[in-house]
mmCIF file of C-alpha atoms in Angstrom:
data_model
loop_
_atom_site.group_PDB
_atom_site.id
_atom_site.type_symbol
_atom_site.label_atom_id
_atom_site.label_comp_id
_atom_site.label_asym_id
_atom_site.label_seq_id
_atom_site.Cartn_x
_atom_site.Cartn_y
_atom_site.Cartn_z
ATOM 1 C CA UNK A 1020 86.670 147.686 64.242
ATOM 2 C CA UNK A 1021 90.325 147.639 62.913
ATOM 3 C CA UNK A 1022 90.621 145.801 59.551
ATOM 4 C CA UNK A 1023 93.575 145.730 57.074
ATOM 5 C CA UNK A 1024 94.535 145.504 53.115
ATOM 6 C CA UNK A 1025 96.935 143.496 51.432
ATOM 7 C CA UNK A 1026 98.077 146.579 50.249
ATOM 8 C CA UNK A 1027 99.680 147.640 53.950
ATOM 9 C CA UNK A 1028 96.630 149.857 55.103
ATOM 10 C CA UNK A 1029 94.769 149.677 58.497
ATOM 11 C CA UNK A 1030 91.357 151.234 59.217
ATOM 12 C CA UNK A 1031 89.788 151.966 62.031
ATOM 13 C CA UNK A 1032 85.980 151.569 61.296
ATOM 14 C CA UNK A 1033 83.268 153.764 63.875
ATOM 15 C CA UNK A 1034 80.148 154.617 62.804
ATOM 16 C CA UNK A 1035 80.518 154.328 58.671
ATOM 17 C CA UNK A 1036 83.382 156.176 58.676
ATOM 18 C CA UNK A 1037 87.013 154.699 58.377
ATOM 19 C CA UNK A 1038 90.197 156.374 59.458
ATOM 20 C CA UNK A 1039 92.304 155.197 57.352
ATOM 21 C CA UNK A 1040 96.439 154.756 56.968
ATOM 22 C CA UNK A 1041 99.576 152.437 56.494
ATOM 23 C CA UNK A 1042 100.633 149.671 58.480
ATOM 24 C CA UNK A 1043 103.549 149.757 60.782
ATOM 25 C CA UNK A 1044 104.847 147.231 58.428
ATOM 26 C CA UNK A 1045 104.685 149.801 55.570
ATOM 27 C CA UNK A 1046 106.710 152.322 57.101
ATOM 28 C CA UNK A 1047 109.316 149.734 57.804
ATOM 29 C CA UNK A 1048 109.928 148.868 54.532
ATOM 30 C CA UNK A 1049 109.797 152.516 53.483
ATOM 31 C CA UNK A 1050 111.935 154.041 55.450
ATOM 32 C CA UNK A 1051 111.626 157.654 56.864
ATOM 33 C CA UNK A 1052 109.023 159.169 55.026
ATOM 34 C CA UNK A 1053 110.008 163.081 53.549
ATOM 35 C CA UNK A 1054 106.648 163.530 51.863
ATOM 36 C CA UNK A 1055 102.752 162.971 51.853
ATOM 37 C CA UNK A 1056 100.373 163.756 49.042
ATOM 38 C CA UNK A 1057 96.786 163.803 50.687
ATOM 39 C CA UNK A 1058 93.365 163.271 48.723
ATOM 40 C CA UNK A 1059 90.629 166.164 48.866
ATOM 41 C CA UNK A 1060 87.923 166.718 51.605
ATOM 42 C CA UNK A 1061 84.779 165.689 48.990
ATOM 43 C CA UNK A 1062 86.943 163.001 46.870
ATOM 44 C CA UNK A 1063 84.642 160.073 45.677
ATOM 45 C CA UNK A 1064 86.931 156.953 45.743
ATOM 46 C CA UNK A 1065 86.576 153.389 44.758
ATOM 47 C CA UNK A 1066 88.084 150.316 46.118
ATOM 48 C CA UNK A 1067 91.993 150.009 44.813
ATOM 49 C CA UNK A 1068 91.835 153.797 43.607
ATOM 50 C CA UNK A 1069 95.204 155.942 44.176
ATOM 51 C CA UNK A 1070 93.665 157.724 47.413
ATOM 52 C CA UNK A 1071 97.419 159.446 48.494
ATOM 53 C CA UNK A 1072 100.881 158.970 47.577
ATOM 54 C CA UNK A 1073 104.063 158.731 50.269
ATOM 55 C CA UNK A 1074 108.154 159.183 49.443
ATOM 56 C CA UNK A 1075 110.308 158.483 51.160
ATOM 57 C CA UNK A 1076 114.531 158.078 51.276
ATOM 58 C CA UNK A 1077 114.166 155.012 49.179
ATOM 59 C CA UNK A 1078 110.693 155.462 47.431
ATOM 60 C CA UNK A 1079 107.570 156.378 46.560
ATOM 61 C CA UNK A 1080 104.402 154.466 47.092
ATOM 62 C CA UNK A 1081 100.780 155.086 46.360
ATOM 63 C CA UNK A 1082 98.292 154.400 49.390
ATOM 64 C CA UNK A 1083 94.751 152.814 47.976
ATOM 65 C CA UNK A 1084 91.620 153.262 49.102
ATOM 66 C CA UNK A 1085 90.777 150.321 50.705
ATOM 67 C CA UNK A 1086 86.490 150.403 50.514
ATOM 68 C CA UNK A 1087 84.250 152.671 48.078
ATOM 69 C CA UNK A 1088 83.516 155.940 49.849
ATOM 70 C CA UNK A 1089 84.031 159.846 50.080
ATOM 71 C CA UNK A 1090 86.805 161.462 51.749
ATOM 72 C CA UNK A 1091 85.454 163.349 54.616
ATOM 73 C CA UNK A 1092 89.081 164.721 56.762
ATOM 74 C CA UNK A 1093 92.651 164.405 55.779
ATOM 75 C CA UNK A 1094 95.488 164.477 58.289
ATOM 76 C CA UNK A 1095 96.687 168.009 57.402
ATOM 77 C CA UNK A 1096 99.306 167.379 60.146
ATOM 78 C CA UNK A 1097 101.432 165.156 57.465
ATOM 79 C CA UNK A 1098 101.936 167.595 55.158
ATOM 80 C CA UNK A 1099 104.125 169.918 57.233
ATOM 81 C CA UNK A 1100 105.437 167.006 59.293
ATOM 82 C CA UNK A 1101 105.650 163.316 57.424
ATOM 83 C CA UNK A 1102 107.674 161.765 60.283
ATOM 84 C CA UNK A 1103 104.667 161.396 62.325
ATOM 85 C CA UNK A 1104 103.983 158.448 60.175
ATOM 86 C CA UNK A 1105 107.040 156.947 61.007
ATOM 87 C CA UNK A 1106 106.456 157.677 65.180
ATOM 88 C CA UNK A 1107 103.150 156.639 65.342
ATOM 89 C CA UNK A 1108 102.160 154.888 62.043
ATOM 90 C CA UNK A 1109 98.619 153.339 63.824
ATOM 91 C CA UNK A 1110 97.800 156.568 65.818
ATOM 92 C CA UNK A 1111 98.146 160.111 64.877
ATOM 93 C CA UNK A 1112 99.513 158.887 61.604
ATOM 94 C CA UNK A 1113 96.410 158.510 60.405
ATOM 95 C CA UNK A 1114 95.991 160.044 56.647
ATOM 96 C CA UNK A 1115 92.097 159.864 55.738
ATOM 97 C CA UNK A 1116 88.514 159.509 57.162
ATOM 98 C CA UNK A 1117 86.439 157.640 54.231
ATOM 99 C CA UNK A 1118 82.679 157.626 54.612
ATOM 100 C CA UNK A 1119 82.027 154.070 53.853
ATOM 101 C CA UNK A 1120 79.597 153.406 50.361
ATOM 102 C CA UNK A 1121 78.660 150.127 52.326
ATOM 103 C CA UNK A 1122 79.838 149.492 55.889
ATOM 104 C CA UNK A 1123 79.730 145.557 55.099
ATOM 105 C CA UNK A 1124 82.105 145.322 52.591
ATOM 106 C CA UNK A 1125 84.565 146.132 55.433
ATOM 107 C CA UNK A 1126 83.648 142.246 56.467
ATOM 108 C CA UNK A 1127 86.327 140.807 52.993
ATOM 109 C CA UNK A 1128 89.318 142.695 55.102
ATOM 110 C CA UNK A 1129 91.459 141.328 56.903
ATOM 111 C CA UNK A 1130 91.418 141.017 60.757
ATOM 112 C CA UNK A 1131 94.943 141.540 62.651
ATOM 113 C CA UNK A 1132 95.970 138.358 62.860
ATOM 114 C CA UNK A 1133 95.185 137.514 59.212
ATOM 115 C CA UNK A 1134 97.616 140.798 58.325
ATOM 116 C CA UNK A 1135 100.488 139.844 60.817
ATOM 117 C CA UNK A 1136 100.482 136.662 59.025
ATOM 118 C CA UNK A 1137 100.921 137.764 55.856
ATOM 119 C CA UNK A 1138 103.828 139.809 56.722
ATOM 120 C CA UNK A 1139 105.718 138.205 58.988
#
């Protein structure tokens, strides 16, 4: 199930846990990204908390976490190589796997359509 913040983050939901990064549209208006700040394996985040933080040429951004949950897996592969974002900001860009508090409340996101019209 792929759902999506106001905020510019997707997440891919299987089995309670999300994979979580930024939109397509994110990396767009950030430019090429030179830097990713990942949460910890074991973090307890709530909704709208700081969960990682991106620069860029032109700026840095905070990336929320979109649901209540526990970070479970980061995306280690960012920190030596941020670009991936950029290349393949839906895919292997991913940053986080957050074990959902409450699989349901993924049901107030945003469904793809809903997201492409808010930004385009």
């Amino acid at each position: 199930m792929l759902k999506f913040t106001e905020d510019h983050e997707w997440l891919n939901i299987v089995d309670g846990v999300a994979t979580v990064g930024i939109t397509t549209h994110a990396v767009e208006q950030l430019g090429d990204l030179v830097f990713v700040d990942l949460p910890e394996v074991g973090a307890k985040l709530s909704k709208g908390d700081p969960a990682a933080t991106v620069e860029s040429v032109k700026a840095a951004s905070d990336v929320y976490c979109p649901l209540d949950g526990k970070i479970v897996a980061v995306n280690d592969a960012l920190t030596d190589d941020p670009s991936i974002v950029n290349a393949d900001a839906l895919g292997a860009g991913w940053f986080f796997k957050l074990e959902l508090a409450r699989v349901e409340d993924a049901d107030g996101l945003m469904e793809e359509d809903a997201y492409q019209a808010l930004v385009g």
